[in-house]
Amino acid sequence: MLMLKFSDEVREALDQKKPIVALESTIISHGMPYPENVEMASTVEEIIRQEGAVPATIAIMDGFIKIGLTPEEIERLATEKGVVKTSIRDLPGVLASKQTGATTVATTSYAANEAGIRFFATGGLGGVHRNVAEHLDISADLITLAKCNICIVSAGVKSILDIPKTLELLETLGVAVYGFETDRYPGFYFQDTGIPVPSGSVQQLANIMKVKEHLSLEQAIHVAVPVPTEDAMDKQFIQGIIDEALVEADEQHVSGKDITPFLLAKIKDKTGGDSLKANISLVKNNAKIAAQIAVRYRQP
């Protein structure tokens, strides 16, 4: 694909069939303030390298989908004004106008699939929003995952969403869901939603991806990893805060693409920053697990 532009490190890894883990870039431009965003991006990349894989942070720059960013490009993404949060519907326009764009889960999944990268680590998936019957708000993440032959590792679906309905839609779309060393689906900030899922180890999940390569299936596999115990939040506590934030969003008529950042900011304030601590912890952990599976996948 002509609009893909690879870093030297990622190009070499592809040529030599080394394990690679894709990373989204919205967390850099829209998820954290500077310079914490640069530090976070660099730390996650280093975690992947320590596990024996190659990180490929993805973003839109100068009319190209960049697969793998240099430290200078990460700095640019973190500090440049007007970076576009680029979901799949926005991609043609951002590329055509040569805007700088940070990729969401949907766009990163698409780009990784086009580049031949099979593993992608992120924080949480988008999904079916609460009160979907009133707003019909469903993330493009889900539809895109039904078309991408990747393994996406996250801490589950974002807690602000309707998790049961999201899992039902993933099933309808043919996206297989596994818990990493757990038979209960995690809830992003907390470890257990009570929803049963098949459990898999690093080796088992790598084997599943290997078998998938021999099948004519285009859907992704989703691996859900519980947030580390030391940073997990109490389920009832965080759900109560989310409910309060949802009421405030409704009262202030916040909807559409503005709802998620609004809710996350409210949750951060109401938890005294504990939710951000949990978010950082799970992102790092997901990168580690994704790299481990990618490395095992490349072994005979």
mmCIF file of C-alpha atoms in Angstrom:
data_model
loop_
_atom_site.group_PDB
_atom_site.id
_atom_site.type_symbol
_atom_site.label_atom_id
_atom_site.label_comp_id
_atom_site.label_asym_id
_atom_site.label_seq_id
_atom_site.Cartn_x
_atom_site.Cartn_y
_atom_site.Cartn_z
ATOM 1 C CA MET A 1 0.000 0.000 0.000
ATOM 2 C CA LEU A 2 1.558 3.256 -1.166
ATOM 3 C CA MET A 3 0.298 5.361 1.744
ATOM 4 C CA LEU A 4 2.075 3.230 4.351
ATOM 5 C CA LYS A 5 5.494 4.523 5.399
ATOM 6 C CA PHE A 6 7.608 2.297 7.632
ATOM 7 C CA SER A 7 10.343 3.225 10.065
ATOM 8 C CA ASP A 8 13.658 1.511 9.422
ATOM 9 C CA GLU A 9 13.232 -0.586 12.573
ATOM 10 C CA VAL A 10 9.778 -1.848 11.597
ATOM 11 C CA ARG A 11 10.752 -2.449 7.953
ATOM 12 C CA GLU A 12 13.698 -4.580 9.069
ATOM 13 C CA ALA A 13 11.477 -6.479 11.517
ATOM 14 C CA LEU A 14 8.936 -7.240 8.786
ATOM 15 C CA ASP A 15 11.628 -8.387 6.370
ATOM 16 C CA GLN A 16 13.176 -10.662 9.001
ATOM 17 C CA LYS A 17 9.794 -11.865 10.345
ATOM 18 C CA LYS A 18 10.528 -10.596 13.845
ATOM 19 C CA PRO A 19 7.662 -10.220 16.343
ATOM 20 C CA ILE A 20 6.036 -6.782 16.130
ATOM 21 C CA VAL A 21 3.423 -5.104 18.338
ATOM 22 C CA ALA A 22 1.408 -2.172 16.989
ATOM 23 C CA LEU A 23 0.484 0.738 19.270
ATOM 24 C CA GLU A 24 -2.152 3.428 18.838
ATOM 25 C CA SER A 25 -1.251 7.108 19.143
ATOM 26 C CA THR A 26 -4.407 8.777 20.481
ATOM 27 C CA ILE A 27 -3.116 8.243 24.008
ATOM 28 C CA ILE A 28 -0.127 10.439 23.083
ATOM 29 C CA SER A 29 -2.020 13.354 21.565
ATOM 30 C CA HIS A 30 -5.299 13.252 23.480
ATOM 31 C CA GLY A 31 -4.806 10.970 26.475
ATOM 32 C CA MET A 32 -2.188 12.730 28.596
ATOM 33 C CA PRO A 33 -0.531 16.124 29.023
ATOM 34 C CA TYR A 34 3.014 16.871 27.857
ATOM 35 C CA PRO A 35 5.631 15.643 28.772
ATOM 36 C CA GLU A 36 3.930 12.689 30.508
ATOM 37 C CA ASN A 37 2.575 11.553 27.128
ATOM 38 C CA VAL A 38 6.074 11.261 25.629
ATOM 39 C CA GLU A 39 7.373 9.455 28.693
ATOM 40 C CA MET A 40 4.463 7.015 28.558
ATOM 41 C CA ALA A 41 4.909 6.293 24.843
ATOM 42 C CA SER A 42 8.642 5.731 25.257
ATOM 43 C CA THR A 43 8.156 3.478 28.281
ATOM 44 C CA VAL A 44 5.600 1.274 26.516
ATOM 45 C CA GLU A 45 7.881 0.899 23.499
ATOM 46 C CA GLU A 46 10.766 -0.071 25.777
ATOM 47 C CA ILE A 47 8.630 -2.685 27.552
ATOM 48 C CA ILE A 48 7.908 -4.311 24.181
ATOM 49 C CA ARG A 49 11.602 -4.305 23.258
ATOM 50 C CA GLN A 50 12.533 -5.850 26.603
ATOM 51 C CA GLU A 51 10.196 -8.743 25.833
ATOM 52 C CA GLY A 52 11.971 -9.360 22.524
ATOM 53 C CA ALA A 53 9.523 -7.713 20.129
ATOM 54 C CA VAL A 54 9.571 -4.537 18.018
ATOM 55 C CA PRO A 55 7.127 -1.685 18.804
ATOM 56 C CA ALA A 56 5.278 0.000 15.939
ATOM 57 C CA THR A 57 3.500 3.146 17.099
ATOM 58 C CA ILE A 58 1.166 4.284 14.320
ATOM 59 C CA ALA A 59 0.131 7.833 13.364
ATOM 60 C CA ILE A 60 -0.784 9.967 10.347
ATOM 61 C CA MET A 61 1.905 12.415 9.231
ATOM 62 C CA ASP A 62 2.613 14.362 6.038
ATOM 63 C CA GLY A 63 0.124 12.417 3.924
ATOM 64 C CA PHE A 64 1.278 8.963 5.080
ATOM 65 C CA ILE A 65 0.241 6.331 7.592
ATOM 66 C CA LYS A 66 3.470 6.069 9.578
ATOM 67 C CA ILE A 67 4.124 2.544 10.853
ATOM 68 C CA GLY A 68 6.682 3.030 13.601
ATOM 69 C CA LEU A 69 7.617 6.479 14.895
ATOM 70 C CA THR A 70 11.038 7.911 15.680
ATOM 71 C CA PRO A 71 11.529 9.674 19.043
ATOM 72 C CA GLU A 72 11.352 12.979 17.160
ATOM 73 C CA GLU A 73 8.012 12.039 15.594
ATOM 74 C CA ILE A 74 6.586 11.012 18.974
ATOM 75 C CA GLU A 75 7.675 14.401 20.343
ATOM 76 C CA ARG A 76 5.994 16.114 17.397
ATOM 77 C CA LEU A 77 2.761 14.196 17.914
ATOM 78 C CA ALA A 78 2.802 15.041 21.619
ATOM 79 C CA THR A 79 3.315 18.782 21.177
ATOM 80 C CA GLU A 80 1.794 19.775 17.827
ATOM 81 C CA LYS A 81 -1.445 21.776 17.958
ATOM 82 C CA GLY A 82 -4.557 20.551 16.186
ATOM 83 C CA VAL A 83 -3.693 16.850 15.947
ATOM 84 C CA VAL A 84 -6.800 15.105 14.627
ATOM 85 C CA LYS A 85 -8.194 12.154 16.567
ATOM 86 C CA THR A 86 -8.485 9.917 13.521
ATOM 87 C CA SER A 87 -11.041 7.136 13.450
ATOM 88 C CA ILE A 88 -11.544 5.026 10.363
ATOM 89 C CA ARG A 89 -14.096 7.386 8.784
ATOM 90 C CA ASP A 90 -11.678 10.316 9.160
ATOM 91 C CA LEU A 91 -8.686 8.593 7.584
ATOM 92 C CA PRO A 92 -9.146 9.610 3.913
ATOM 93 C CA GLY A 93 -9.716 13.260 4.803
ATOM 94 C CA VAL A 94 -6.750 13.488 7.170
ATOM 95 C CA LEU A 95 -4.462 11.860 4.592
ATOM 96 C CA ALA A 96 -5.728 13.998 1.702
ATOM 97 C CA SER A 97 -5.247 17.253 3.625
ATOM 98 C CA LYS A 98 -1.884 16.089 5.034
ATOM 99 C CA GLN A 99 -3.000 16.813 8.573
ATOM 100 C CA THR A 100 -1.300 15.230 11.537
ATOM 101 C CA GLY A 101 -3.532 12.519 12.952
ATOM 102 C CA ALA A 102 -3.457 10.279 16.010
ATOM 103 C CA THR A 103 -4.911 6.847 15.363
ATOM 104 C CA THR A 104 -7.759 5.327 17.366
ATOM 105 C CA VAL A 105 -8.157 1.583 17.959
ATOM 106 C CA ALA A 106 -10.111 1.258 14.706
ATOM 107 C CA THR A 107 -7.568 3.080 12.547
ATOM 108 C CA THR A 108 -4.589 1.403 14.214
ATOM 109 C CA SER A 109 -6.205 -2.013 13.657
ATOM 110 C CA TYR A 110 -6.740 -1.203 9.992
ATOM 111 C CA ALA A 111 -3.181 0.069 9.534
ATOM 112 C CA ALA A 112 -1.629 -2.892 11.358
ATOM 113 C CA ASN A 113 -3.625 -5.314 9.232
ATOM 114 C CA GLU A 114 -2.570 -3.554 6.025
ATOM 115 C CA ALA A 115 1.060 -3.630 7.157
ATOM 116 C CA GLY A 116 0.976 -7.332 7.980
ATOM 117 C CA ILE A 117 1.405 -6.771 11.733
ATOM 118 C CA ARG A 118 -0.550 -9.370 13.675
ATOM 119 C CA PHE A 119 -0.454 -8.009 17.245
ATOM 120 C CA PHE A 120 -1.749 -4.761 18.696
ATOM 121 C CA ALA A 121 -1.695 -3.609 22.336
ATOM 122 C CA THR A 122 -3.995 -0.888 23.624
ATOM 123 C CA GLY A 123 -5.712 0.220 26.829
ATOM 124 C CA GLY A 124 -9.389 -0.500 26.276
ATOM 125 C CA LEU A 125 -11.723 -1.182 23.376
ATOM 126 C CA GLY A 126 -14.550 1.040 22.281
ATOM 127 C CA GLY A 127 -17.934 -0.593 22.058
ATOM 128 C CA VAL A 128 -21.657 -0.243 22.566
ATOM 129 C CA HIS A 129 -22.518 2.801 24.654
ATOM 130 C CA ARG A 130 -25.073 2.669 27.426
ATOM 131 C CA ASN A 131 -28.623 3.597 26.406
ATOM 132 C CA VAL A 132 -27.757 2.514 22.879
ATOM 133 C CA ALA A 133 -31.438 2.291 21.968
ATOM 134 C CA GLU A 134 -31.727 6.056 22.409
ATOM 135 C CA HIS A 135 -28.464 7.175 20.788
ATOM 136 C CA LEU A 136 -27.363 4.235 18.567
ATOM 137 C CA ASP A 137 -23.793 5.018 19.635
ATOM 138 C CA ILE A 138 -21.533 2.096 18.725
ATOM 139 C CA SER A 139 -17.779 2.437 18.287
ATOM 140 C CA ALA A 140 -16.216 1.867 14.884
ATOM 141 C CA ASP A 141 -13.660 -0.275 16.737
ATOM 142 C CA LEU A 142 -16.012 -3.255 16.679
ATOM 143 C CA ILE A 143 -16.879 -3.157 12.984
ATOM 144 C CA THR A 144 -13.228 -2.681 12.046
ATOM 145 C CA LEU A 145 -12.095 -5.624 14.178
ATOM 146 C CA ALA A 146 -14.466 -7.819 12.199
ATOM 147 C CA LYS A 147 -12.339 -7.042 9.118
ATOM 148 C CA CYS A 148 -8.786 -7.210 10.522
ATOM 149 C CA ASN A 149 -6.715 -10.360 10.952
ATOM 150 C CA ILE A 150 -4.997 -9.271 14.149
ATOM 151 C CA CYS A 151 -4.799 -10.142 17.838
ATOM 152 C CA ILE A 152 -5.758 -7.109 19.899
ATOM 153 C CA VAL A 153 -4.733 -7.136 23.553
ATOM 154 C CA SER A 154 -6.540 -4.792 25.944
ATOM 155 C CA ALA A 155 -7.843 -4.657 29.513
ATOM 156 C CA GLY A 156 -11.304 -5.266 28.122
ATOM 157 C CA VAL A 157 -13.912 -2.801 26.988
ATOM 158 C CA LYS A 158 -13.833 0.667 28.560
ATOM 159 C CA SER A 159 -15.879 0.606 31.790
ATOM 160 C CA ILE A 160 -18.036 3.539 30.674
ATOM 161 C CA LEU A 161 -19.628 1.314 28.007
ATOM 162 C CA ASP A 162 -22.277 -1.409 28.023
ATOM 163 C CA ILE A 163 -19.907 -4.366 28.363
ATOM 164 C CA PRO A 164 -22.442 -7.219 27.963
ATOM 165 C CA LYS A 165 -23.921 -5.700 24.791
ATOM 166 C CA THR A 166 -20.430 -5.066 23.398
ATOM 167 C CA LEU A 167 -19.468 -8.707 23.912
ATOM 168 C CA GLU A 168 -22.724 -9.813 22.275
ATOM 169 C CA LEU A 169 -21.953 -7.681 19.231
ATOM 170 C CA LEU A 170 -18.376 -9.004 19.046
ATOM 171 C CA GLU A 171 -19.832 -12.516 19.021
ATOM 172 C CA THR A 172 -22.222 -11.566 16.220
ATOM 173 C CA LEU A 173 -19.321 -10.125 14.227
ATOM 174 C CA GLY A 174 -17.260 -13.287 14.679
ATOM 175 C CA VAL A 175 -14.544 -11.705 16.839
ATOM 176 C CA ALA A 176 -13.329 -14.365 19.280
ATOM 177 C CA VAL A 177 -12.768 -13.188 22.872
ATOM 178 C CA TYR A 178 -10.342 -14.809 25.323
ATOM 179 C CA GLY A 179 -9.347 -13.940 28.863
ATOM 180 C CA PHE A 180 -5.627 -13.920 29.561
ATOM 181 C CA GLU A 181 -5.191 -16.527 32.313
ATOM 182 C CA THR A 182 -8.731 -15.810 33.527
ATOM 183 C CA ASP A 183 -12.167 -17.229 32.758
ATOM 184 C CA ARG A 184 -13.937 -13.974 33.652
ATOM 185 C CA TYR A 185 -13.944 -10.959 31.349
ATOM 186 C CA PRO A 186 -12.144 -7.994 32.973
ATOM 187 C CA GLY A 187 -13.766 -4.582 33.327
ATOM 188 C CA PHE A 188 -10.879 -2.263 32.469
ATOM 189 C CA TYR A 189 -10.511 -0.501 35.849
ATOM 190 C CA PHE A 190 -11.543 -3.656 37.734
ATOM 191 C CA GLN A 191 -10.584 -7.275 37.203
ATOM 192 C CA ASP A 192 -13.827 -9.218 36.938
ATOM 193 C CA THR A 193 -17.164 -8.391 35.318
ATOM 194 C CA GLY A 194 -18.518 -11.846 36.109
ATOM 195 C CA ILE A 195 -18.991 -12.586 32.400
ATOM 196 C CA PRO A 196 -17.481 -15.984 31.506
ATOM 197 C CA VAL A 197 -14.918 -16.241 28.690
ATOM 198 C CA PRO A 198 -12.506 -18.970 27.590
ATOM 199 C CA SER A 199 -9.085 -18.622 29.209
ATOM 200 C CA GLY A 200 -5.735 -18.782 27.438
ATOM 201 C CA SER A 201 -2.046 -18.687 28.323
ATOM 202 C CA VAL A 202 0.690 -17.031 26.241
ATOM 203 C CA GLN A 203 1.399 -20.325 24.467
ATOM 204 C CA GLN A 204 -2.262 -21.188 23.910
ATOM 205 C CA LEU A 205 -3.057 -17.760 22.472
ATOM 206 C CA ALA A 206 -0.022 -17.882 20.179
ATOM 207 C CA ASN A 207 -1.175 -21.311 18.986
ATOM 208 C CA ILE A 208 -4.673 -19.976 18.300
ATOM 209 C CA MET A 209 -3.210 -17.221 16.138
ATOM 210 C CA LYS A 210 -1.071 -19.771 14.292
ATOM 211 C CA VAL A 211 -4.124 -21.917 13.535
ATOM 212 C CA LYS A 212 -6.045 -18.821 12.477
ATOM 213 C CA GLU A 213 -3.387 -18.183 9.823
ATOM 214 C CA HIS A 214 -4.491 -21.389 8.091
ATOM 215 C CA LEU A 215 -8.164 -20.424 8.029
ATOM 216 C CA SER A 216 -9.953 -17.993 5.737
ATOM 217 C CA LEU A 217 -11.116 -15.854 8.640
ATOM 218 C CA GLU A 218 -10.683 -12.091 8.503
ATOM 219 C CA GLN A 219 -11.947 -11.293 12.008
ATOM 220 C CA ALA A 220 -9.661 -10.278 14.845
ATOM 221 C CA ILE A 221 -9.066 -12.138 18.085
ATOM 222 C CA HIS A 222 -9.487 -10.103 21.258
ATOM 223 C CA VAL A 223 -7.409 -10.994 24.322
ATOM 224 C CA ALA A 224 -8.627 -9.345 27.530
ATOM 225 C CA VAL A 225 -6.019 -8.917 30.287
ATOM 226 C CA PRO A 226 -7.080 -7.982 33.840
ATOM 227 C CA VAL A 227 -5.554 -4.770 35.208
ATOM 228 C CA PRO A 228 -2.677 -5.632 37.600
ATOM 229 C CA THR A 229 -3.998 -6.412 41.077
ATOM 230 C CA GLU A 230 -2.049 -3.633 42.815
ATOM 231 C CA ASP A 231 -3.704 -0.960 40.641
ATOM 232 C CA ALA A 232 -7.175 -2.483 40.224
ATOM 233 C CA MET A 233 -10.117 -0.456 41.508
ATOM 234 C CA ASP A 234 -13.129 -1.629 43.472
ATOM 235 C CA LYS A 235 -15.915 -2.584 41.067
ATOM 236 C CA GLN A 236 -18.804 -0.999 42.973
ATOM 237 C CA PHE A 237 -16.838 2.179 43.691
ATOM 238 C CA ILE A 238 -15.836 2.849 40.092
ATOM 239 C CA GLN A 239 -19.234 1.900 38.690
ATOM 240 C CA GLY A 240 -20.891 4.395 41.048
ATOM 241 C CA ILE A 241 -18.565 7.140 39.811
ATOM 242 C CA ILE A 242 -19.226 6.200 36.180
ATOM 243 C CA ASP A 243 -22.980 6.387 36.801
ATOM 244 C CA GLU A 244 -22.570 9.883 38.287
ATOM 245 C CA ALA A 245 -20.474 10.991 35.300
ATOM 246 C CA LEU A 246 -23.083 9.653 32.868
ATOM 247 C CA VAL A 247 -25.810 11.661 34.597
ATOM 248 C CA GLU A 248 -23.662 14.811 34.324
ATOM 249 C CA ALA A 249 -23.017 14.151 30.638
ATOM 250 C CA ASP A 250 -26.743 13.811 30.013
ATOM 251 C CA GLU A 251 -27.515 17.004 31.939
ATOM 252 C CA GLN A 252 -24.899 18.903 29.932
ATOM 253 C CA HIS A 253 -26.062 17.347 26.621
ATOM 254 C CA VAL A 254 -22.649 15.853 25.897
ATOM 255 C CA SER A 255 -22.843 13.191 23.181
ATOM 256 C CA GLY A 256 -21.115 11.668 20.157
ATOM 257 C CA LYS A 257 -17.331 11.800 19.954
ATOM 258 C CA ASP A 258 -17.226 14.180 22.952
ATOM 259 C CA ILE A 259 -18.755 11.716 25.412
ATOM 260 C CA THR A 260 -15.730 9.476 26.020
ATOM 261 C CA PRO A 261 -13.175 12.245 26.831
ATOM 262 C CA PHE A 262 -15.816 13.980 28.972
ATOM 263 C CA LEU A 263 -16.486 10.849 31.010
ATOM 264 C CA LEU A 264 -12.823 9.934 31.402
ATOM 265 C CA ALA A 265 -11.994 13.434 32.656
ATOM 266 C CA LYS A 266 -14.847 13.301 35.171
ATOM 267 C CA ILE A 267 -13.780 9.856 36.382
ATOM 268 C CA LYS A 268 -10.192 11.044 36.832
ATOM 269 C CA ASP A 269 -11.361 14.002 38.922
ATOM 270 C CA LYS A 270 -13.781 11.956 41.033
ATOM 271 C CA THR A 271 -11.179 9.253 41.784
ATOM 272 C CA GLY A 272 -8.462 11.722 42.689
ATOM 273 C CA GLY A 273 -6.316 10.484 39.815
ATOM 274 C CA ASP A 274 -6.523 6.797 40.779
ATOM 275 C CA SER A 275 -8.261 5.966 37.499
ATOM 276 C CA LEU A 276 -5.350 7.466 35.541
ATOM 277 C CA LYS A 277 -2.907 5.416 37.612
ATOM 278 C CA ALA A 278 -4.867 2.260 36.783
ATOM 279 C CA ASN A 279 -5.010 3.259 33.112
ATOM 280 C CA ILE A 280 -1.237 3.701 32.883
ATOM 281 C CA SER A 281 -0.642 0.410 34.686
ATOM 282 C CA LEU A 282 -2.904 -1.601 32.403
ATOM 283 C CA VAL A 283 -1.494 -0.067 29.219
ATOM 284 C CA LYS A 284 2.015 -1.124 30.240
ATOM 285 C CA ASN A 285 0.827 -4.592 31.232
ATOM 286 C CA ASN A 286 -1.082 -5.082 27.971
ATOM 287 C CA ALA A 287 2.021 -4.163 25.975
ATOM 288 C CA LYS A 288 4.047 -6.719 27.912
ATOM 289 C CA ILE A 289 1.521 -9.528 27.357
ATOM 290 C CA ALA A 290 1.048 -8.668 23.667
ATOM 291 C CA ALA A 291 4.818 -8.790 23.138
ATOM 292 C CA GLN A 292 5.066 -12.153 24.906
ATOM 293 C CA ILE A 293 2.366 -13.646 22.679
ATOM 294 C CA ALA A 294 3.941 -12.115 19.553
ATOM 295 C CA VAL A 295 7.343 -13.593 20.445
ATOM 296 C CA ARG A 296 5.858 -17.048 21.075
ATOM 297 C CA TYR A 297 3.866 -16.798 17.837
ATOM 298 C CA ARG A 298 7.102 -16.384 15.868
ATOM 299 C CA GLN A 299 8.751 -19.392 17.473
ATOM 300 C CA PRO A 300 8.562 -22.778 15.663
#
